[in-house]
């Protein structure tokens, strides 16, 4: 094992046992003296921790330990904001874009729809504190064109319940990990080395069983761990 990898292993163990989210690692020169190596070797070791999502570099400040991934349960309750609130985390919503459009043909084929329907396409970015953690593209079916004109914050599904008596239930969910695009890096404030988890979800009306939303969420893998819960 290379020296920098040994140092990274030692620092991982120390972060797990001794550090809490928000703590700063010692400066590189102090770590170099401690391990009796040059700063380039220390920097390579810290690069490993950054790639793992354990620490984040801050210009002029140093390397800060990030919080442990959020244990997020995928169950039949489809509301992202509600699910995070249930575990004590507040979530802020930013509307990035909203338009009336025709569902993309490729997605219509995936959903076995003969003719791409007219939908509302909503794009949101979600924050925990000041940290952007998730981008979501929502395709909403069978709503008036102006249905989301007054939606600007909070939970989308709570808004749909309060304004349209629409209760959504999670159906098929598909997950995959991939490396982020440059735009996703900018919007989520991550490096190219941190994967995103892409979650495709079909949400159905609980009352009628009709498909009412298809969502594509791209979340930071250093913030979330997804846990699948079977329907009781």
PDB file of C-alpha atoms in Angstrom:
ATOM      1  CA  UNK A   1       0.000   0.000   0.000  1.00  0.00           C
ATOM      2  CA  UNK A   2       1.326   3.448  -0.933  1.00  0.00           C
ATOM      3  CA  UNK A   3       2.234   5.841   1.892  1.00  0.00           C
ATOM      4  CA  UNK A   4      -0.545   8.285   1.028  1.00  0.00           C
ATOM      5  CA  UNK A   5      -3.086   5.445   1.157  1.00  0.00           C
ATOM      6  CA  UNK A   6      -1.852   4.416   4.610  1.00  0.00           C
ATOM      7  CA  UNK A   7      -2.236   8.016   5.788  1.00  0.00           C
ATOM      8  CA  UNK A   8      -5.740   8.180   4.295  1.00  0.00           C
ATOM      9  CA  UNK A   9      -6.686   4.965   6.102  1.00  0.00           C
ATOM     10  CA  UNK A  10      -5.420   6.352   9.406  1.00  0.00           C
ATOM     11  CA  UNK A  11      -7.328   9.613   8.913  1.00  0.00           C
ATOM     12  CA  UNK A  12     -10.539   7.748   8.015  1.00  0.00           C
ATOM     13  CA  UNK A  13     -10.351   5.875  11.313  1.00  0.00           C
ATOM     14  CA  UNK A  14      -9.711   9.080  13.239  1.00  0.00           C
ATOM     15  CA  UNK A  15     -12.579  10.904  11.524  1.00  0.00           C
ATOM     16  CA  UNK A  16     -14.924   8.053  12.462  1.00  0.00           C
ATOM     17  CA  UNK A  17     -13.793   7.932  16.090  1.00  0.00           C
ATOM     18  CA  UNK A  18     -12.808  11.483  16.993  1.00  0.00           C
ATOM     19  CA  UNK A  19     -14.442  14.030  14.681  1.00  0.00           C
ATOM     20  CA  UNK A  20     -17.940  15.398  14.309  1.00  0.00           C
ATOM     21  CA  UNK A  21     -19.472  17.095  11.247  1.00  0.00           C
ATOM     22  CA  UNK A  22     -18.089  20.594  10.824  1.00  0.00           C
ATOM     23  CA  UNK A  23     -14.723  19.891  12.491  1.00  0.00           C
ATOM     24  CA  UNK A  24     -11.595  20.951  10.622  1.00  0.00           C
ATOM     25  CA  UNK A  25      -8.703  18.615   9.972  1.00  0.00           C
ATOM     26  CA  UNK A  26      -5.271  19.860  11.038  1.00  0.00           C
ATOM     27  CA  UNK A  27      -3.496  21.936   8.365  1.00  0.00           C
ATOM     28  CA  UNK A  28      -1.505  20.031   5.739  1.00  0.00           C
ATOM     29  CA  UNK A  29       1.838  21.205   7.131  1.00  0.00           C
ATOM     30  CA  UNK A  30       0.958  19.827  10.582  1.00  0.00           C
ATOM     31  CA  UNK A  31      -0.108  16.497   9.098  1.00  0.00           C
ATOM     32  CA  UNK A  32       3.076  16.394   7.028  1.00  0.00           C
ATOM     33  CA  UNK A  33       5.170  16.861  10.185  1.00  0.00           C
ATOM     34  CA  UNK A  34       3.136  14.279  12.069  1.00  0.00           C
ATOM     35  CA  UNK A  35       3.487  11.583   9.412  1.00  0.00           C
ATOM     36  CA  UNK A  36       7.019  12.670   8.438  1.00  0.00           C
ATOM     37  CA  UNK A  37       6.154  13.102   4.758  1.00  0.00           C
ATOM     38  CA  UNK A  38       5.991  16.033   2.360  1.00  0.00           C
ATOM     39  CA  UNK A  39       2.813  18.083   1.836  1.00  0.00           C
ATOM     40  CA  UNK A  40       2.252  16.569  -1.605  1.00  0.00           C
ATOM     41  CA  UNK A  41       1.829  13.134   0.013  1.00  0.00           C
ATOM     42  CA  UNK A  42      -0.583  14.555   2.589  1.00  0.00           C
ATOM     43  CA  UNK A  43      -2.529  16.278  -0.166  1.00  0.00           C
ATOM     44  CA  UNK A  44      -2.923  12.981  -2.031  1.00  0.00           C
ATOM     45  CA  UNK A  45      -4.160  11.339   1.173  1.00  0.00           C
ATOM     46  CA  UNK A  46      -6.732  14.089   1.687  1.00  0.00           C
ATOM     47  CA  UNK A  47      -7.751  13.753  -1.959  1.00  0.00           C
ATOM     48  CA  UNK A  48      -8.811  10.197  -1.061  1.00  0.00           C
ATOM     49  CA  UNK A  49     -10.985  11.508   1.776  1.00  0.00           C
ATOM     50  CA  UNK A  50     -12.547  14.110  -0.511  1.00  0.00           C
ATOM     51  CA  UNK A  51     -13.320  11.400  -3.077  1.00  0.00           C
ATOM     52  CA  UNK A  52     -14.926   9.343  -0.303  1.00  0.00           C
ATOM     53  CA  UNK A  53     -17.120  12.296   0.639  1.00  0.00           C
ATOM     54  CA  UNK A  54     -15.699  12.410   4.173  1.00  0.00           C
ATOM     55  CA  UNK A  55     -14.226  15.905   4.001  1.00  0.00           C
ATOM     56  CA  UNK A  56     -14.615  18.968   1.827  1.00  0.00           C
ATOM     57  CA  UNK A  57     -11.976  21.566   1.022  1.00  0.00           C
ATOM     58  CA  UNK A  58     -12.818  25.196   1.740  1.00  0.00           C
ATOM     59  CA  UNK A  59     -10.630  27.884   0.219  1.00  0.00           C
ATOM     60  CA  UNK A  60      -8.667  29.716   2.909  1.00  0.00           C
ATOM     61  CA  UNK A  61     -10.182  27.608   5.684  1.00  0.00           C
ATOM     62  CA  UNK A  62      -8.966  24.032   5.268  1.00  0.00           C
ATOM     63  CA  UNK A  63     -10.668  20.648   5.130  1.00  0.00           C
ATOM     64  CA  UNK A  64     -13.952  20.272   6.989  1.00  0.00           C
ATOM     65  CA  UNK A  65     -15.529  16.964   7.993  1.00  0.00           C
ATOM     66  CA  UNK A  66     -18.930  16.535   6.367  1.00  0.00           C
ATOM     67  CA  UNK A  67     -21.961  15.050   8.056  1.00  0.00           C
ATOM     68  CA  UNK A  68     -22.675  11.336   7.944  1.00  0.00           C
ATOM     69  CA  UNK A  69     -25.009  10.325   5.089  1.00  0.00           C
ATOM     70  CA  UNK A  70     -28.708  10.680   5.785  1.00  0.00           C
ATOM     71  CA  UNK A  71     -30.493   7.361   6.154  1.00  0.00           C
ATOM     72  CA  UNK A  72     -33.401   7.915   3.759  1.00  0.00           C
ATOM     73  CA  UNK A  73     -36.111   5.268   3.594  1.00  0.00           C
ATOM     74  CA  UNK A  74     -37.803   4.556   0.268  1.00  0.00           C
ATOM     75  CA  UNK A  75     -41.336   3.486   1.161  1.00  0.00           C
ATOM     76  CA  UNK A  76     -44.816   4.104  -0.205  1.00  0.00           C
ATOM     77  CA  UNK A  77     -44.975   7.662   1.170  1.00  0.00           C
ATOM     78  CA  UNK A  78     -43.771   9.672  -1.822  1.00  0.00           C
ATOM     79  CA  UNK A  79     -43.175  13.102  -0.236  1.00  0.00           C
ATOM     80  CA  UNK A  80     -39.455  13.929  -0.164  1.00  0.00           C
ATOM     81  CA  UNK A  81     -39.782  16.928   2.165  1.00  0.00           C
ATOM     82  CA  UNK A  82     -42.145  15.082   4.535  1.00  0.00           C
ATOM     83  CA  UNK A  83     -39.803  12.097   4.776  1.00  0.00           C
ATOM     84  CA  UNK A  84     -36.865  14.304   5.750  1.00  0.00           C
ATOM     85  CA  UNK A  85     -38.959  16.251   8.238  1.00  0.00           C
ATOM     86  CA  UNK A  86     -39.870  12.937   9.874  1.00  0.00           C
ATOM     87  CA  UNK A  87     -36.193  12.387  10.727  1.00  0.00           C
ATOM     88  CA  UNK A  88     -35.761  15.932  12.009  1.00  0.00           C
ATOM     89  CA  UNK A  89     -34.246  17.612   8.954  1.00  0.00           C
ATOM     90  CA  UNK A  90     -35.682  20.798   7.515  1.00  0.00           C
ATOM     91  CA  UNK A  91     -35.654  21.078   3.738  1.00  0.00           C
ATOM     92  CA  UNK A  92     -35.836  24.249   1.668  1.00  0.00           C
ATOM     93  CA  UNK A  93     -37.167  24.242  -1.894  1.00  0.00           C
ATOM     94  CA  UNK A  94     -36.039  26.452  -4.770  1.00  0.00           C
ATOM     95  CA  UNK A  95     -38.072  26.396  -7.994  1.00  0.00           C
ATOM     96  CA  UNK A  96     -35.548  26.358 -10.844  1.00  0.00           C
ATOM     97  CA  UNK A  97     -38.078  26.200 -13.664  1.00  0.00           C
ATOM     98  CA  UNK A  98     -41.705  25.404 -14.445  1.00  0.00           C
ATOM     99  CA  UNK A  99     -43.413  25.024 -17.820  1.00  0.00           C
ATOM    100  CA  UNK A 100     -46.247  23.304 -19.631  1.00  0.00           C
ATOM    101  CA  UNK A 101     -44.892  20.888 -22.232  1.00  0.00           C
ATOM    102  CA  UNK A 102     -45.382  17.558 -23.949  1.00  0.00           C
ATOM    103  CA  UNK A 103     -43.844  14.569 -22.189  1.00  0.00           C
ATOM    104  CA  UNK A 104     -40.573  13.573 -23.935  1.00  0.00           C
ATOM    105  CA  UNK A 105     -41.123  10.683 -26.347  1.00  0.00           C
ATOM    106  CA  UNK A 106     -38.467   8.482 -24.737  1.00  0.00           C
ATOM    107  CA  UNK A 107     -40.162   8.820 -21.367  1.00  0.00           C
ATOM    108  CA  UNK A 108     -43.589   8.203 -22.869  1.00  0.00           C
ATOM    109  CA  UNK A 109     -42.261   4.961 -24.348  1.00  0.00           C
ATOM    110  CA  UNK A 110     -40.838   3.923 -20.971  1.00  0.00           C
ATOM    111  CA  UNK A 111     -44.238   4.518 -19.404  1.00  0.00           C
ATOM    112  CA  UNK A 112     -45.985   2.609 -22.228  1.00  0.00           C
ATOM    113  CA  UNK A 113     -47.991   5.669 -23.272  1.00  0.00           C
ATOM    114  CA  UNK A 114     -49.017   5.560 -26.928  1.00  0.00           C
ATOM    115  CA  UNK A 115     -49.225   9.347 -27.298  1.00  0.00           C
ATOM    116  CA  UNK A 116     -46.991  11.666 -25.225  1.00  0.00           C
ATOM    117  CA  UNK A 117     -49.432  13.618 -23.015  1.00  0.00           C
ATOM    118  CA  UNK A 118     -49.350  17.281 -22.094  1.00  0.00           C
ATOM    119  CA  UNK A 119     -47.716  17.681 -18.674  1.00  0.00           C
ATOM    120  CA  UNK A 120     -46.335  20.250 -16.258  1.00  0.00           C
ATOM    121  CA  UNK A 121     -42.561  19.978 -15.970  1.00  0.00           C
ATOM    122  CA  UNK A 122     -41.218  21.354 -12.694  1.00  0.00           C
ATOM    123  CA  UNK A 123     -37.555  21.567 -11.742  1.00  0.00           C
ATOM    124  CA  UNK A 124     -36.590  22.091  -8.108  1.00  0.00           C
ATOM    125  CA  UNK A 125     -33.407  22.256  -6.080  1.00  0.00           C
ATOM    126  CA  UNK A 126     -33.527  21.202  -2.426  1.00  0.00           C
ATOM    127  CA  UNK A 127     -31.350  22.545   0.400  1.00  0.00           C
ATOM    128  CA  UNK A 128     -30.552  21.357   3.901  1.00  0.00           C
ATOM    129  CA  UNK A 129     -29.429  24.505   5.645  1.00  0.00           C
ATOM    130  CA  UNK A 130     -27.361  26.337   3.042  1.00  0.00           C
ATOM    131  CA  UNK A 131     -26.178  23.143   1.337  1.00  0.00           C
ATOM    132  CA  UNK A 132     -27.766  22.124  -1.978  1.00  0.00           C
ATOM    133  CA  UNK A 133     -28.404  18.375  -1.731  1.00  0.00           C
ATOM    134  CA  UNK A 134     -30.817  17.328  -4.457  1.00  0.00           C
ATOM    135  CA  UNK A 135     -32.132  18.272  -7.898  1.00  0.00           C
ATOM    136  CA  UNK A 136     -35.566  16.971  -8.894  1.00  0.00           C
ATOM    137  CA  UNK A 137     -37.334  17.053 -12.240  1.00  0.00           C
ATOM    138  CA  UNK A 138     -41.074  16.427 -11.840  1.00  0.00           C
ATOM    139  CA  UNK A 139     -43.392  15.485 -14.688  1.00  0.00           C
ATOM    140  CA  UNK A 140     -46.964  16.008 -13.479  1.00  0.00           C
ATOM    141  CA  UNK A 141     -49.996  14.577 -15.270  1.00  0.00           C
ATOM    142  CA  UNK A 142     -53.636  15.693 -15.486  1.00  0.00           C
ATOM    143  CA  UNK A 143     -53.327  19.060 -13.780  1.00  0.00           C
ATOM    144  CA  UNK A 144     -54.512  22.490 -15.001  1.00  0.00           C
ATOM    145  CA  UNK A 145     -51.836  24.474 -16.817  1.00  0.00           C
ATOM    146  CA  UNK A 146     -51.758  27.051 -14.015  1.00  0.00           C
ATOM    147  CA  UNK A 147     -51.742  24.456 -11.198  1.00  0.00           C
ATOM    148  CA  UNK A 148     -48.263  25.350  -9.941  1.00  0.00           C
ATOM    149  CA  UNK A 149     -48.376  29.111 -10.452  1.00  0.00           C
ATOM    150  CA  UNK A 150     -48.488  29.642  -6.679  1.00  0.00           C
ATOM    151  CA  UNK A 151     -45.954  26.966  -5.748  1.00  0.00           C
ATOM    152  CA  UNK A 152     -42.637  28.484  -4.681  1.00  0.00           C
ATOM    153  CA  UNK A 153     -41.494  26.702  -1.516  1.00  0.00           C
ATOM    154  CA  UNK A 154     -42.091  23.777   0.812  1.00  0.00           C
ATOM    155  CA  UNK A 155     -43.314  20.316  -0.119  1.00  0.00           C
ATOM    156  CA  UNK A 156     -44.751  19.853  -3.601  1.00  0.00           C
ATOM    157  CA  UNK A 157     -46.874  16.909  -2.493  1.00  0.00           C
ATOM    158  CA  UNK A 158     -48.312  18.859   0.435  1.00  0.00           C
ATOM    159  CA  UNK A 159     -49.184  21.628  -2.021  1.00  0.00           C
ATOM    160  CA  UNK A 160     -50.945  19.125  -4.304  1.00  0.00           C
ATOM    161  CA  UNK A 161     -52.870  17.701  -1.362  1.00  0.00           C
ATOM    162  CA  UNK A 162     -53.992  21.087  -0.087  1.00  0.00           C
ATOM    163  CA  UNK A 163     -54.939  22.515  -3.477  1.00  0.00           C
ATOM    164  CA  UNK A 164     -56.141  19.495  -5.469  1.00  0.00           C
ATOM    165  CA  UNK A 165     -56.920  16.852  -2.828  1.00  0.00           C
ATOM    166  CA  UNK A 166     -54.280  14.696  -4.528  1.00  0.00           C
ATOM    167  CA  UNK A 167     -52.530  12.095  -2.354  1.00  0.00           C
ATOM    168  CA  UNK A 168     -49.555  10.478  -4.074  1.00  0.00           C
ATOM    169  CA  UNK A 169     -48.207   7.016  -3.352  1.00  0.00           C
ATOM    170  CA  UNK A 170     -44.820   5.735  -4.465  1.00  0.00           C
ATOM    171  CA  UNK A 171     -44.879   3.003  -7.077  1.00  0.00           C
ATOM    172  CA  UNK A 172     -41.948   1.643  -9.049  1.00  0.00           C
ATOM    173  CA  UNK A 173     -38.611   3.164  -8.046  1.00  0.00           C
ATOM    174  CA  UNK A 174     -35.369   2.699  -9.967  1.00  0.00           C
ATOM    175  CA  UNK A 175     -31.947   3.766  -8.640  1.00  0.00           C
ATOM    176  CA  UNK A 176     -28.537   4.100 -10.216  1.00  0.00           C
ATOM    177  CA  UNK A 177     -25.274   5.783  -9.291  1.00  0.00           C
ATOM    178  CA  UNK A 178     -23.326   7.804 -11.830  1.00  0.00           C
ATOM    179  CA  UNK A 179     -20.783  10.581 -12.032  1.00  0.00           C
ATOM    180  CA  UNK A 180     -22.255  14.103 -12.121  1.00  0.00           C
ATOM    181  CA  UNK A 181     -22.393  16.400 -15.119  1.00  0.00           C
ATOM    182  CA  UNK A 182     -20.673  19.779 -14.956  1.00  0.00           C
ATOM    183  CA  UNK A 183     -24.049  21.466 -14.464  1.00  0.00           C
ATOM    184  CA  UNK A 184     -24.907  19.132 -11.576  1.00  0.00           C
ATOM    185  CA  UNK A 185     -21.527  19.872  -9.981  1.00  0.00           C
ATOM    186  CA  UNK A 186     -22.313  23.587 -10.129  1.00  0.00           C
ATOM    187  CA  UNK A 187     -25.871  23.261  -8.831  1.00  0.00           C
ATOM    188  CA  UNK A 188     -25.008  20.801  -6.057  1.00  0.00           C
ATOM    189  CA  UNK A 189     -21.634  22.354  -5.139  1.00  0.00           C
ATOM    190  CA  UNK A 190     -19.732  19.071  -5.498  1.00  0.00           C
ATOM    191  CA  UNK A 191     -16.583  17.958  -7.246  1.00  0.00           C
ATOM    192  CA  UNK A 192     -16.584  15.672 -10.273  1.00  0.00           C
ATOM    193  CA  UNK A 193     -15.342  12.864  -8.024  1.00  0.00           C
ATOM    194  CA  UNK A 194     -18.533  12.614  -5.934  1.00  0.00           C
ATOM    195  CA  UNK A 195     -21.215  10.434  -7.586  1.00  0.00           C
ATOM    196  CA  UNK A 196     -24.872  11.345  -7.667  1.00  0.00           C
ATOM    197  CA  UNK A 197     -27.681   8.929  -6.926  1.00  0.00           C
ATOM    198  CA  UNK A 198     -30.340   9.123  -9.623  1.00  0.00           C
ATOM    199  CA  UNK A 199     -33.773   7.970  -8.477  1.00  0.00           C
ATOM    200  CA  UNK A 200     -36.616   7.486 -10.972  1.00  0.00           C
ATOM    201  CA  UNK A 201     -40.013   7.210  -9.305  1.00  0.00           C
ATOM    202  CA  UNK A 202     -43.565   6.641 -10.501  1.00  0.00           C
ATOM    203  CA  UNK A 203     -46.076   8.207  -8.144  1.00  0.00           C
ATOM    204  CA  UNK A 204     -49.733   7.225  -8.320  1.00  0.00           C
ATOM    205  CA  UNK A 205     -52.915   8.757  -7.005  1.00  0.00           C
ATOM    206  CA  UNK A 206     -53.704   6.825  -3.840  1.00  0.00           C
ATOM    207  CA  UNK A 207     -57.453   7.098  -4.465  1.00  0.00           C
ATOM    208  CA  UNK A 208     -57.665   6.154  -8.176  1.00  0.00           C
ATOM    209  CA  UNK A 209     -54.378   4.370  -8.865  1.00  0.00           C
ATOM    210  CA  UNK A 210     -53.681   6.607 -11.878  1.00  0.00           C
ATOM    211  CA  UNK A 211     -50.126   7.704 -12.665  1.00  0.00           C
ATOM    212  CA  UNK A 212     -49.900  11.390 -11.709  1.00  0.00           C
ATOM    213  CA  UNK A 213     -46.161  12.071 -11.437  1.00  0.00           C
ATOM    214  CA  UNK A 214     -42.878  10.765 -12.773  1.00  0.00           C
ATOM    215  CA  UNK A 215     -39.877  12.224 -10.948  1.00  0.00           C
ATOM    216  CA  UNK A 216     -36.135  12.061 -11.513  1.00  0.00           C
ATOM    217  CA  UNK A 217     -34.145  13.008  -8.411  1.00  0.00           C
ATOM    218  CA  UNK A 218     -30.380  13.458  -8.461  1.00  0.00           C
ATOM    219  CA  UNK A 219     -28.982  13.597  -4.947  1.00  0.00           C
ATOM    220  CA  UNK A 220     -25.503  13.884  -3.511  1.00  0.00           C
ATOM    221  CA  UNK A 221     -24.096  10.499  -2.569  1.00  0.00           C
ATOM    222  CA  UNK A 222     -22.142  12.105   0.276  1.00  0.00           C
ATOM    223  CA  UNK A 223     -25.448  13.191   1.862  1.00  0.00           C
ATOM    224  CA  UNK A 224     -27.805  10.269   1.315  1.00  0.00           C
ATOM    225  CA  UNK A 225     -27.939   6.532   1.824  1.00  0.00           C
ATOM    226  CA  UNK A 226     -31.137   5.015   0.471  1.00  0.00           C
ATOM    227  CA  UNK A 227     -32.871   2.224   2.346  1.00  0.00           C
ATOM    228  CA  UNK A 228     -35.671   0.298   0.652  1.00  0.00           C
ATOM    229  CA  UNK A 229     -38.563  -0.607   2.940  1.00  0.00           C
ATOM    230  CA  UNK A 230     -41.062  -3.238   1.755  1.00  0.00           C
ATOM    231  CA  UNK A 231     -44.733  -2.341   1.760  1.00  0.00           C
ATOM    232  CA  UNK A 232     -46.402  -3.957   4.826  1.00  0.00           C
TER     233      UNK A 232
END
